[in-house]
Tab-separated table of N, CA and C in Angstrom:
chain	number	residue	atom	x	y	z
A	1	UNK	N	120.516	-113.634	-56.418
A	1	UNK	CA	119.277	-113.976	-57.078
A	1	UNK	C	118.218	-114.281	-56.024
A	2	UNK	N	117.173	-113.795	-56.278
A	2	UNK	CA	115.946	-114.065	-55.514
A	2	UNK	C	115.744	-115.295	-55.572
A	3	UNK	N	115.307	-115.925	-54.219
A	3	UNK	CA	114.681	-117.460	-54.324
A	3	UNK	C	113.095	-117.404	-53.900
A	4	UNK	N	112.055	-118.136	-54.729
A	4	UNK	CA	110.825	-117.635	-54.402
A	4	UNK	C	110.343	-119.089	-53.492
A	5	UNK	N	110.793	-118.878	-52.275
A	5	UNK	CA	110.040	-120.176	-51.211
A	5	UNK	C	109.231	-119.514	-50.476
A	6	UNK	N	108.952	-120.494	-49.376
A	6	UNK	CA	107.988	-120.366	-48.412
A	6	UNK	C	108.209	-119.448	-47.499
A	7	UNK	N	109.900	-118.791	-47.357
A	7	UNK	CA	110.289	-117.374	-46.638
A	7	UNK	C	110.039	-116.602	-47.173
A	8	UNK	N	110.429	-116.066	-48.506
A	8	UNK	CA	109.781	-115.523	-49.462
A	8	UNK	C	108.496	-114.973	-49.178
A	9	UNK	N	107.526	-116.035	-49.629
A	9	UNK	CA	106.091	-115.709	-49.587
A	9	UNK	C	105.423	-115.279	-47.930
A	10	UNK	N	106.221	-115.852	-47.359
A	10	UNK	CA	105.824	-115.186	-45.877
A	10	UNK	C	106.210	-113.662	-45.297
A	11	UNK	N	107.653	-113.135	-45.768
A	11	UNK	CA	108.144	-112.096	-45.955
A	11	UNK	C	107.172	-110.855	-46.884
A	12	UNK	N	106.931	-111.793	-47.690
A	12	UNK	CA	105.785	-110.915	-48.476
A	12	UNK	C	104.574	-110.425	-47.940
A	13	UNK	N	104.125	-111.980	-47.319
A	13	UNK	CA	102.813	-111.587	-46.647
A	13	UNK	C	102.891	-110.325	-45.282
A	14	UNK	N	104.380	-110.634	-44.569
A	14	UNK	CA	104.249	-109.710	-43.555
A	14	UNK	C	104.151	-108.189	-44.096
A	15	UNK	N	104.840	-107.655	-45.092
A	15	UNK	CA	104.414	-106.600	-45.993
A	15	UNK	C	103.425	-106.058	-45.889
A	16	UNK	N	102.667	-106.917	-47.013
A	16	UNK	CA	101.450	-106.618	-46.898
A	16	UNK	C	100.582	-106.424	-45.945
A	17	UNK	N	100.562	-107.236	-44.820
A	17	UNK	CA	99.689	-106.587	-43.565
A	17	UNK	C	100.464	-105.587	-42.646
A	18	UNK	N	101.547	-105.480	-42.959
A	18	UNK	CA	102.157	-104.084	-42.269
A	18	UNK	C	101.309	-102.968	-43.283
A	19	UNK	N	101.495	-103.098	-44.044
A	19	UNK	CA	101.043	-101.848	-45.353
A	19	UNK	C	98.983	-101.640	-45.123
A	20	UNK	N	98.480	-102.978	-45.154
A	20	UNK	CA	97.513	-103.086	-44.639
A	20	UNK	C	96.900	-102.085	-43.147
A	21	UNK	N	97.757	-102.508	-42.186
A	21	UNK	CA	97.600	-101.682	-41.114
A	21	UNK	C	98.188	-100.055	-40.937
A	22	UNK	N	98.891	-100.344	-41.851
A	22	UNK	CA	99.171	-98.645	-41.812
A	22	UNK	C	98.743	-97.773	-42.794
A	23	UNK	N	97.528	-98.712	-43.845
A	23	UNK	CA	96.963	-97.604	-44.859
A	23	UNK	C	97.470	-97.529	-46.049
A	24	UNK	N	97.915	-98.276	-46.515
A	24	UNK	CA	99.219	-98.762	-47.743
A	24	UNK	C	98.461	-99.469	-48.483
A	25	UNK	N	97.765	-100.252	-48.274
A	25	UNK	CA	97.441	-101.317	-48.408
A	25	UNK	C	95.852	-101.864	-48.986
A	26	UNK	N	94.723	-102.019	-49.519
A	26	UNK	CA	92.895	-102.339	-49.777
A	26	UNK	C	92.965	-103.188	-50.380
A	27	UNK	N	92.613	-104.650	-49.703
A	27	UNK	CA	92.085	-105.916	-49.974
A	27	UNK	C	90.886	-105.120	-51.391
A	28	UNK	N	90.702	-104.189	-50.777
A	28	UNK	CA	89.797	-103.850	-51.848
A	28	UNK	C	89.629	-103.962	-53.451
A	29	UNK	N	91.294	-103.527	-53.412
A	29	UNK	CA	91.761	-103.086	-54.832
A	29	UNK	C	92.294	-104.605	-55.543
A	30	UNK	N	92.082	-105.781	-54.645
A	30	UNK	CA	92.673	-106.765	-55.254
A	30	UNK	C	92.714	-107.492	-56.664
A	31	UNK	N	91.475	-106.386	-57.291
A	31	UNK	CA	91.329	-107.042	-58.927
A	31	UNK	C	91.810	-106.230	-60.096
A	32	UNK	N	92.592	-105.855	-59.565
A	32	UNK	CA	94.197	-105.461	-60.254
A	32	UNK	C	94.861	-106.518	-61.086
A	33	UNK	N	95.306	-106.425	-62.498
A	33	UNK	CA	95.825	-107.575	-63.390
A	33	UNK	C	94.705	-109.010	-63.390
A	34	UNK	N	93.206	-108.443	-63.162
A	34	UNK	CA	92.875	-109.956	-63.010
A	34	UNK	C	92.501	-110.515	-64.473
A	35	UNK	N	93.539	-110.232	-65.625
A	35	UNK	CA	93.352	-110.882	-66.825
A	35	UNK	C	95.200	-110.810	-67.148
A	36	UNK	N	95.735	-111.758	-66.504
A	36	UNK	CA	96.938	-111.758	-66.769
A	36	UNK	C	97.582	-112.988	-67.397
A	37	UNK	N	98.148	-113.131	-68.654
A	37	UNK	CA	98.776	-114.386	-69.159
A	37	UNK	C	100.251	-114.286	-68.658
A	38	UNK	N	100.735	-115.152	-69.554
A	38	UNK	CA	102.155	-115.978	-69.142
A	38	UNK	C	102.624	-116.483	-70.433
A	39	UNK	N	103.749	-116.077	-70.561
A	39	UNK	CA	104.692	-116.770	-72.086
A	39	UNK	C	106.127	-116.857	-71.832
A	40	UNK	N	106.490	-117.603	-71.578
A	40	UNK	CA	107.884	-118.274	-71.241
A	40	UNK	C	108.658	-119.136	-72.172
A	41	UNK	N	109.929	-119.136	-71.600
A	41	UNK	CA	110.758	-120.198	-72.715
A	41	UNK	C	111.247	-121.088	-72.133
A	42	UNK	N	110.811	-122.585	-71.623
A	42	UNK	CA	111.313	-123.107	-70.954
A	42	UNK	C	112.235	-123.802	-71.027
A	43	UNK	N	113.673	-123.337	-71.749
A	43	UNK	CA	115.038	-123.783	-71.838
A	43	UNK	C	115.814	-122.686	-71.314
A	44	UNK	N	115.138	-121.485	-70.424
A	44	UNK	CA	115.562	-120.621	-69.952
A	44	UNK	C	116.424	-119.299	-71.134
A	45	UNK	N	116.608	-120.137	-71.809
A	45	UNK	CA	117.636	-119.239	-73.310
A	45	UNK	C	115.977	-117.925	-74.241
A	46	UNK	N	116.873	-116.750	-73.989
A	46	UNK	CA	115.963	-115.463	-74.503
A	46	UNK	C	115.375	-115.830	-76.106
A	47	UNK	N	114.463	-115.391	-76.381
A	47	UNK	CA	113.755	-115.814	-77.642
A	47	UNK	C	112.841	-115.084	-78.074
A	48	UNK	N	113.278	-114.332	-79.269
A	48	UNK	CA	112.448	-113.537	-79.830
A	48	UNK	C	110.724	-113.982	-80.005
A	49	UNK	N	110.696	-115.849	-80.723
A	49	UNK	CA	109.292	-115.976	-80.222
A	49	UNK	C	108.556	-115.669	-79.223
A	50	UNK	N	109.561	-115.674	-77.757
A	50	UNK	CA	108.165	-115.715	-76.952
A	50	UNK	C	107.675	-114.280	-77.075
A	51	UNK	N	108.527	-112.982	-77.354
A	51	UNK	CA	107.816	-112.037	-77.473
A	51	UNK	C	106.829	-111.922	-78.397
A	52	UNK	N	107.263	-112.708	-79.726
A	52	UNK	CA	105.778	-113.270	-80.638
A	52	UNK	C	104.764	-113.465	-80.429
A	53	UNK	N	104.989	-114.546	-79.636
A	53	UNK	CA	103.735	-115.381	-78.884
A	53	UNK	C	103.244	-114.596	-77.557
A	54	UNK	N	103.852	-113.993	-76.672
A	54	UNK	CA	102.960	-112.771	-75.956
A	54	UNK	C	102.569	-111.715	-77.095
A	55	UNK	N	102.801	-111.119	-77.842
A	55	UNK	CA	102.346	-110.417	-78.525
A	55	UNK	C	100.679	-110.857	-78.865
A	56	UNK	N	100.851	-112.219	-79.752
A	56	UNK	CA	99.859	-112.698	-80.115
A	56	UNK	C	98.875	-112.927	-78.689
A	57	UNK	N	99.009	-113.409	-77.972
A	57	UNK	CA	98.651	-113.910	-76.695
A	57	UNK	C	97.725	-112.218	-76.223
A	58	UNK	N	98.285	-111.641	-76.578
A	58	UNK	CA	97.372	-110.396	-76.101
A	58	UNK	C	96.539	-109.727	-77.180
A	59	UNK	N	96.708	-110.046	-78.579
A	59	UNK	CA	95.842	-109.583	-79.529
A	59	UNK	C	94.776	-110.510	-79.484
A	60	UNK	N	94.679	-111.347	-79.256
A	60	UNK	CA	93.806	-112.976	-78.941
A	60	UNK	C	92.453	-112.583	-78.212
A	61	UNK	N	92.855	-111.528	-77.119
A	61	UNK	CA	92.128	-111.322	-76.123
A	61	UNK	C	91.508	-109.422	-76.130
A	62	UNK	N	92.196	-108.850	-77.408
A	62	UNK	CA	91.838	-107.544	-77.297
A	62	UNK	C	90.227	-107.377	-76.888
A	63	UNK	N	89.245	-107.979	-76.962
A	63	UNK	CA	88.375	-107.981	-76.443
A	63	UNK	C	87.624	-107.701	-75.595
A	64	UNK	N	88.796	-107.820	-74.652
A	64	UNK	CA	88.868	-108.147	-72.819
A	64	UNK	C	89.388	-106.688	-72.607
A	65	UNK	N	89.755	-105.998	-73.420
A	65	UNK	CA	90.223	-104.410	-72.741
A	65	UNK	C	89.010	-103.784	-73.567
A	66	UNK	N	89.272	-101.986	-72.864
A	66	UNK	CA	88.782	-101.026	-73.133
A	66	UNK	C	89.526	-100.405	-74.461
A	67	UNK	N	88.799	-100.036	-75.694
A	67	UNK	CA	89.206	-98.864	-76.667
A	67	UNK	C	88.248	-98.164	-76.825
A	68	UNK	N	89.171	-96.704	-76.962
A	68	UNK	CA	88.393	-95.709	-76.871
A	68	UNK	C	87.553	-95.812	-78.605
A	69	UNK	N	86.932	-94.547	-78.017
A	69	UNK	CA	85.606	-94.471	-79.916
A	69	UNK	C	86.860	-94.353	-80.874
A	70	UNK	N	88.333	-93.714	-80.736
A	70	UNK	CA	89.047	-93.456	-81.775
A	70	UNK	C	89.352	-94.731	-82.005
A	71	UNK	N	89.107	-95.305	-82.055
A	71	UNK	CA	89.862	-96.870	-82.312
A	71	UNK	C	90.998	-97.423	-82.247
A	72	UNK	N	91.828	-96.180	-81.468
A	72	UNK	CA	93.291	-96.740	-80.979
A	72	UNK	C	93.717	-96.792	-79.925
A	73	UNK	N	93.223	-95.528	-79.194
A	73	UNK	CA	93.578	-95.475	-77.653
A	73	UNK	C	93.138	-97.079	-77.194
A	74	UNK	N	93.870	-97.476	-76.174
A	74	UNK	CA	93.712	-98.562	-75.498
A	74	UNK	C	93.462	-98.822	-74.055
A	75	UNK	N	93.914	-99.467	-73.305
A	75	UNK	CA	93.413	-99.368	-71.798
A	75	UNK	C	95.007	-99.719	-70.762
A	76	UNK	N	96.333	-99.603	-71.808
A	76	UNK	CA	97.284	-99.687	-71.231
A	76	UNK	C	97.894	-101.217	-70.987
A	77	UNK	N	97.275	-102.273	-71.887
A	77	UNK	CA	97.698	-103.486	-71.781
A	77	UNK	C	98.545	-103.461	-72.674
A	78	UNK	N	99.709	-104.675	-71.938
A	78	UNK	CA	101.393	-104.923	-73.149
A	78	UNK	C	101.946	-105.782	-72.248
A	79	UNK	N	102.965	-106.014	-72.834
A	79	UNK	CA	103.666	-106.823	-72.895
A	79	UNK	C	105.150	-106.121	-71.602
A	80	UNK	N	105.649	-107.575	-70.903
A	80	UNK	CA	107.384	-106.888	-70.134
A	80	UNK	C	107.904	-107.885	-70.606
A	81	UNK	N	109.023	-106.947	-71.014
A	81	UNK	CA	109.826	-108.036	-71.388
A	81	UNK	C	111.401	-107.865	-70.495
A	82	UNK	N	111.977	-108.776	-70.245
A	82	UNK	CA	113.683	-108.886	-69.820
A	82	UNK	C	114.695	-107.711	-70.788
A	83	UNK	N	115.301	-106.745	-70.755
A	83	UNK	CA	116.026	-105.796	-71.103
A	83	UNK	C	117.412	-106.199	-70.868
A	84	UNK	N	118.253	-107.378	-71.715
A	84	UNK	CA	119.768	-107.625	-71.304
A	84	UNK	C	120.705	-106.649	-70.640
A	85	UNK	N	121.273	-106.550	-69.567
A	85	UNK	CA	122.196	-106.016	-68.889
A	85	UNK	C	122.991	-105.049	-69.722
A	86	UNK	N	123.657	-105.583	-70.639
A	86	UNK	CA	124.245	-105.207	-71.646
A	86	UNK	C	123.985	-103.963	-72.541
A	87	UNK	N	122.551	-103.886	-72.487
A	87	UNK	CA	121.688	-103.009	-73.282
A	87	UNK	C	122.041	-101.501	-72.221
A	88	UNK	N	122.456	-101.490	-71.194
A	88	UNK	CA	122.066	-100.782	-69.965
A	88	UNK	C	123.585	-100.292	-70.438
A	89	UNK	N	124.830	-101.055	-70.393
A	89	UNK	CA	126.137	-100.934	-70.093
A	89	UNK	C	126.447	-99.628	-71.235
A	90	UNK	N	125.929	-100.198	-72.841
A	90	UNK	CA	126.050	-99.652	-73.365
A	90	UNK	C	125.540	-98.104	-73.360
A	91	UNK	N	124.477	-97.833	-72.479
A	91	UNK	CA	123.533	-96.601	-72.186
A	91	UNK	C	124.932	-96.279	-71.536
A	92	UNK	N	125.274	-96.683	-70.368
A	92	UNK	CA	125.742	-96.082	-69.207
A	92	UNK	C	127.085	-95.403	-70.332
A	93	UNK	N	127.416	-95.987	-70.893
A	93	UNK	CA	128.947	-95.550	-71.693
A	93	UNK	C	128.828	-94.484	-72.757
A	94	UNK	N	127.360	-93.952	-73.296
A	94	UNK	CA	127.054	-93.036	-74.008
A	94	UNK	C	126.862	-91.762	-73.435
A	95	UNK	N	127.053	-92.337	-72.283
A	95	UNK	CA	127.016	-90.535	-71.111
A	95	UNK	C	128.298	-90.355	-71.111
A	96	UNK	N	129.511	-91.021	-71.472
A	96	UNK	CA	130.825	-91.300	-71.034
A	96	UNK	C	131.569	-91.838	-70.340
A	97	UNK	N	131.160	-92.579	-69.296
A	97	UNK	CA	131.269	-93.460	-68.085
A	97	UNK	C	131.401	-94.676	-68.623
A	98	UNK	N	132.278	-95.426	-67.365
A	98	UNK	CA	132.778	-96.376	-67.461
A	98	UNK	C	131.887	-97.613	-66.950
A	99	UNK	N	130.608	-98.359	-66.904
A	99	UNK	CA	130.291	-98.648	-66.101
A	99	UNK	C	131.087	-99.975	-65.162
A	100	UNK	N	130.927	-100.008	-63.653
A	100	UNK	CA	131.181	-101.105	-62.835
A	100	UNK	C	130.620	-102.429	-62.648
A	101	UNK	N	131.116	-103.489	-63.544
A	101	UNK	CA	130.602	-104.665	-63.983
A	101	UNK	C	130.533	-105.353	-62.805
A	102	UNK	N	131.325	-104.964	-61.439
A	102	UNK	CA	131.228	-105.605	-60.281
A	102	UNK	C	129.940	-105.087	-59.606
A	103	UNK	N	129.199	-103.889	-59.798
A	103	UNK	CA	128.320	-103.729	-58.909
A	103	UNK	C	126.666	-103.963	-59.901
A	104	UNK	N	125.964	-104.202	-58.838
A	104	UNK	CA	124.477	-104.020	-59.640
A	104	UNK	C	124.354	-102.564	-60.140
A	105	UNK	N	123.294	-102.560	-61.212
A	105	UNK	CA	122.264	-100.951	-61.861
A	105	UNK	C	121.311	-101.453	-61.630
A	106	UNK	N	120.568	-100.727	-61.234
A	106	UNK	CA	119.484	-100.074	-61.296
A	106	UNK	C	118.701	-99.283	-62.659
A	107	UNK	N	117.356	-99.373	-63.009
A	107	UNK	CA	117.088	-98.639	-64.129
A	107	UNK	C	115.670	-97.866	-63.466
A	108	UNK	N	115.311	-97.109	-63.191
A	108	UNK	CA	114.345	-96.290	-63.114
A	108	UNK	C	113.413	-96.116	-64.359
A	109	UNK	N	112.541	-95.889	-64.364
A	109	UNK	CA	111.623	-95.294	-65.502
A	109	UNK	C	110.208	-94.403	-65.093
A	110	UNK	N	110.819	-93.169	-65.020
A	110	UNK	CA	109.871	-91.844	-64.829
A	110	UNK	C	109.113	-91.340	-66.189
A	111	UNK	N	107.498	-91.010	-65.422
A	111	UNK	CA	106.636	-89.968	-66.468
A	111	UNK	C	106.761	-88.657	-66.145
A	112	UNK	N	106.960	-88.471	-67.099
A	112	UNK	CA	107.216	-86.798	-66.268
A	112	UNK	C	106.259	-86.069	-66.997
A	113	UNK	N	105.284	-84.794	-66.475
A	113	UNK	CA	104.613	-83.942	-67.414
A	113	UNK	C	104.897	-83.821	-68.655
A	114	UNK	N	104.213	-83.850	-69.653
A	114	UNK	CA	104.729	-83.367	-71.267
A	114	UNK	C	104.891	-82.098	-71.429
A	115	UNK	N	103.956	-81.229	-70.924
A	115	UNK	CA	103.634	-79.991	-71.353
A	115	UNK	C	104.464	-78.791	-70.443
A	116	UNK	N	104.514	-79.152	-69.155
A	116	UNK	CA	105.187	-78.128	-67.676
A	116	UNK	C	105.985	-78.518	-67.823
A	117	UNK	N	107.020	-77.344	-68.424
A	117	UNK	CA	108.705	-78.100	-68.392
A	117	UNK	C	108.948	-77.888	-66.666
A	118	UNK	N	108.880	-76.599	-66.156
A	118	UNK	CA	108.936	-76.024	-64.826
A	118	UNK	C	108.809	-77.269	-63.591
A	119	UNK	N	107.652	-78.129	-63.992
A	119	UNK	CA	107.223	-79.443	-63.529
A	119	UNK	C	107.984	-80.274	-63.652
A	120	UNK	N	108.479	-80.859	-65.108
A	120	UNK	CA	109.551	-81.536	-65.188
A	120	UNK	C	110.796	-81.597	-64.290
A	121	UNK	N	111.285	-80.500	-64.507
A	121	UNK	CA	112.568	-80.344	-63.441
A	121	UNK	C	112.626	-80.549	-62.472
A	122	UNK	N	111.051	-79.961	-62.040
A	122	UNK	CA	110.986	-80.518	-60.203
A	122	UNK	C	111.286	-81.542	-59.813
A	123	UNK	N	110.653	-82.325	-60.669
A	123	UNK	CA	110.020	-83.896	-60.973
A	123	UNK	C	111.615	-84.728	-60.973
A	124	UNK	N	112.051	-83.989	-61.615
A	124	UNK	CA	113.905	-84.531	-61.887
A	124	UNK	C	114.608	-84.225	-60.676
A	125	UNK	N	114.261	-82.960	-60.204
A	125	UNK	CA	115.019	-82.858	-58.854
A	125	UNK	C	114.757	-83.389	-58.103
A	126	UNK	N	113.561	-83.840	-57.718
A	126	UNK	CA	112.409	-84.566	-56.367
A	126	UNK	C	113.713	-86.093	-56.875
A	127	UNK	N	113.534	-86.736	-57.847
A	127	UNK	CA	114.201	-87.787	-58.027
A	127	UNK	C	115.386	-88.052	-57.607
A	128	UNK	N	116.089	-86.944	-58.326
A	128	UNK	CA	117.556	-86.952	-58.101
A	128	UNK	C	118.141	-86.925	-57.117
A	129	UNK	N	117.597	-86.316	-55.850
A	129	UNK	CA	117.634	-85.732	-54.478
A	129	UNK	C	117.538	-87.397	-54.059
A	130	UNK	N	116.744	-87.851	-54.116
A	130	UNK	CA	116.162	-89.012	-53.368
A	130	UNK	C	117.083	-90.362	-53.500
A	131	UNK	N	118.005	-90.372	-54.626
A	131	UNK	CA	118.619	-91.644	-55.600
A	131	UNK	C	119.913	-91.448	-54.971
A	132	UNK	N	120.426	-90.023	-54.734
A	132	UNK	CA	121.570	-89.216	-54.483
A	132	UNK	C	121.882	-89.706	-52.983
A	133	UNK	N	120.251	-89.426	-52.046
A	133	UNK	CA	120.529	-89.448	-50.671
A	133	UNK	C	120.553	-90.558	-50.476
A	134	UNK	N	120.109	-91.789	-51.307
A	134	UNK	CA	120.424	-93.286	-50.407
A	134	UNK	C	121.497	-93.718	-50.790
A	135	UNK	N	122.196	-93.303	-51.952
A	135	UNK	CA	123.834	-92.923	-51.859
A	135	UNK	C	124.006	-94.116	-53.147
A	136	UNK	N	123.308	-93.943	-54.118
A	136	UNK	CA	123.278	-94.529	-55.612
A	136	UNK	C	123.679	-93.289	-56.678
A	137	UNK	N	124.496	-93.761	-57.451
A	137	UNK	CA	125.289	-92.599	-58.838
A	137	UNK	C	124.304	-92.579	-59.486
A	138	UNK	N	123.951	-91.719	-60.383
A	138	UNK	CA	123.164	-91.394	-61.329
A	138	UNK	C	123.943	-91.312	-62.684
A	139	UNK	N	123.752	-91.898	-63.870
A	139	UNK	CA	124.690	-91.652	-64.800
A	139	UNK	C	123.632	-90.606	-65.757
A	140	UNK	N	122.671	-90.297	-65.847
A	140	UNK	CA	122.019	-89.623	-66.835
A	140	UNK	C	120.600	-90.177	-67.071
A	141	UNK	N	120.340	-89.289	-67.267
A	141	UNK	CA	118.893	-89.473	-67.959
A	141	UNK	C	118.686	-90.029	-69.568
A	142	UNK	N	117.679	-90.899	-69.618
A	142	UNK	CA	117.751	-91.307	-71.397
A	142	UNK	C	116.534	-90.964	-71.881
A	143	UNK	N	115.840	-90.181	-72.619
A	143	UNK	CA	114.831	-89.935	-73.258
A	143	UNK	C	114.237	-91.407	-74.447
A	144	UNK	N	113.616	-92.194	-73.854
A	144	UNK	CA	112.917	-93.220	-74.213
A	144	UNK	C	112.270	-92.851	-75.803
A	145	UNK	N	112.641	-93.320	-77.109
A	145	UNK	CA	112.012	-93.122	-78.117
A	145	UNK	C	110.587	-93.944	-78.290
A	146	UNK	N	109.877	-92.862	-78.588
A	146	UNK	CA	108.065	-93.500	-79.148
A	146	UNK	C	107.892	-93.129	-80.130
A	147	UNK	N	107.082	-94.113	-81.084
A	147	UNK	CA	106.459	-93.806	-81.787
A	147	UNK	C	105.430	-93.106	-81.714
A	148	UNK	N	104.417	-91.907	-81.680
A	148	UNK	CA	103.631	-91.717	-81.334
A	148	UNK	C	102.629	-91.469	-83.021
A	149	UNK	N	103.098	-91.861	-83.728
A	149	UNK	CA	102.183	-91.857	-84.892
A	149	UNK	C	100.966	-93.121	-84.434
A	150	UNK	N	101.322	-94.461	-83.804
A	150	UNK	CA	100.684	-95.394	-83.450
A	150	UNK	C	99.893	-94.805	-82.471
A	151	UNK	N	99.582	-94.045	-81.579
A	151	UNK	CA	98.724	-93.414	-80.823
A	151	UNK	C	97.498	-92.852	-81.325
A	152	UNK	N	96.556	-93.022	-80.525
A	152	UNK	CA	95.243	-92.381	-80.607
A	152	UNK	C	95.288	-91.185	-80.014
A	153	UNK	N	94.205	-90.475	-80.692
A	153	UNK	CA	93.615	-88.690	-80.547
A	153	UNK	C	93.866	-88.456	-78.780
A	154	UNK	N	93.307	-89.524	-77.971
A	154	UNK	CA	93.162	-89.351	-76.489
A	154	UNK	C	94.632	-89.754	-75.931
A	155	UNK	N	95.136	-90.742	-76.496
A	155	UNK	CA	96.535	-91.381	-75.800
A	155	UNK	C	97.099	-90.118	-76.171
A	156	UNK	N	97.259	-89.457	-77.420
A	156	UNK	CA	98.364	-88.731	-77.569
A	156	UNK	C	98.549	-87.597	-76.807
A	157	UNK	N	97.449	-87.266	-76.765
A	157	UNK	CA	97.086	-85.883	-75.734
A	157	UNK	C	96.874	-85.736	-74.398
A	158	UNK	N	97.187	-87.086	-73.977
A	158	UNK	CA	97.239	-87.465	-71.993
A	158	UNK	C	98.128	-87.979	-71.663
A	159	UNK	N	99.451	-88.362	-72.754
A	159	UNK	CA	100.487	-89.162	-72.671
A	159	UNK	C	101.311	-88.467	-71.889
A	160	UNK	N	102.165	-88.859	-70.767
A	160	UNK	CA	103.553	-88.365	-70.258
A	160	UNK	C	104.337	-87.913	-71.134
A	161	UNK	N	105.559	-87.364	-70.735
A	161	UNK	CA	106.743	-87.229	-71.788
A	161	UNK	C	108.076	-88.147	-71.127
């Protein structure tokens, strides 16, 4: 488990001015998330409210984002939430695999073109190549279900697949 101290935050900082000096990096861009809340449960135990209450917590403020003239597209604000381990195990076992409760997963989450399947694949190979060579298993790919009836004229038609 990560511990967030004063090594931590210094480790971080060296990062950043490595990334800084090598072009990685624009003090510039620093107003990135600068409308960001917080909803927690502080008995540490998972709770469907707090996703309630972030939910609400961001309709509160729809204000503060961009919608398009269709009145649905949005500006990409939501909610993260914690995804139980478990939720993953069960993925990993629908490919057929056994998963290894002794080692960590990993979960990736790629956009891939909607429209260029040709693209897609690349896009899958460029990945796969890369996950393969630092010497991590791949159990499969999962096609993420959307609703896309909830989408606007512009979201729907610029959306990834």
């Amino acid at each position: 488990m990560t511990v967030y101290d004063e090594n931590w935050v210094a480790a971080e900082e060296a990062k950043r001015q490595w990334m800084d000096a090598n072009g990685l990096y624009k003090t510039d861009d620093e107003h990135a998330s600068c409308g960001v809340g917080l909803v927690v449960s502080i008995n540490g135990k998972p709770s469907r409210q707090v996703v309630v209450n972030g939910i609400n917590a961001l309709k509160a403020v729809w204000h503060r984002g961009a919608v398009d003239a269709d009145g649905k597209t949005g500006d990409g604000a939501g909610i993260h939430v914690q995804i139980p381990v478990p939720f993953f195990y069960d993925q990993i076992r629908r490919t057929g695999h056994e998963p290894d409760l002794d080692k960590l997963i990993a979960v990736g989450q790629v956009f891939l073109p909607r429209t260029d399947f040709g693209a897609q694949e690349r896009c899958r190979t460029i990945v796969e190549t890369e996950v393969l060579r630092m010497g991590y298993y791949i159990y499969g790919w999962r096609h993420v279900p959307v609703d896309t009836s909830v989408l606007g004229e512009k979201a729907n038609a610029t959306r990834p697949e």
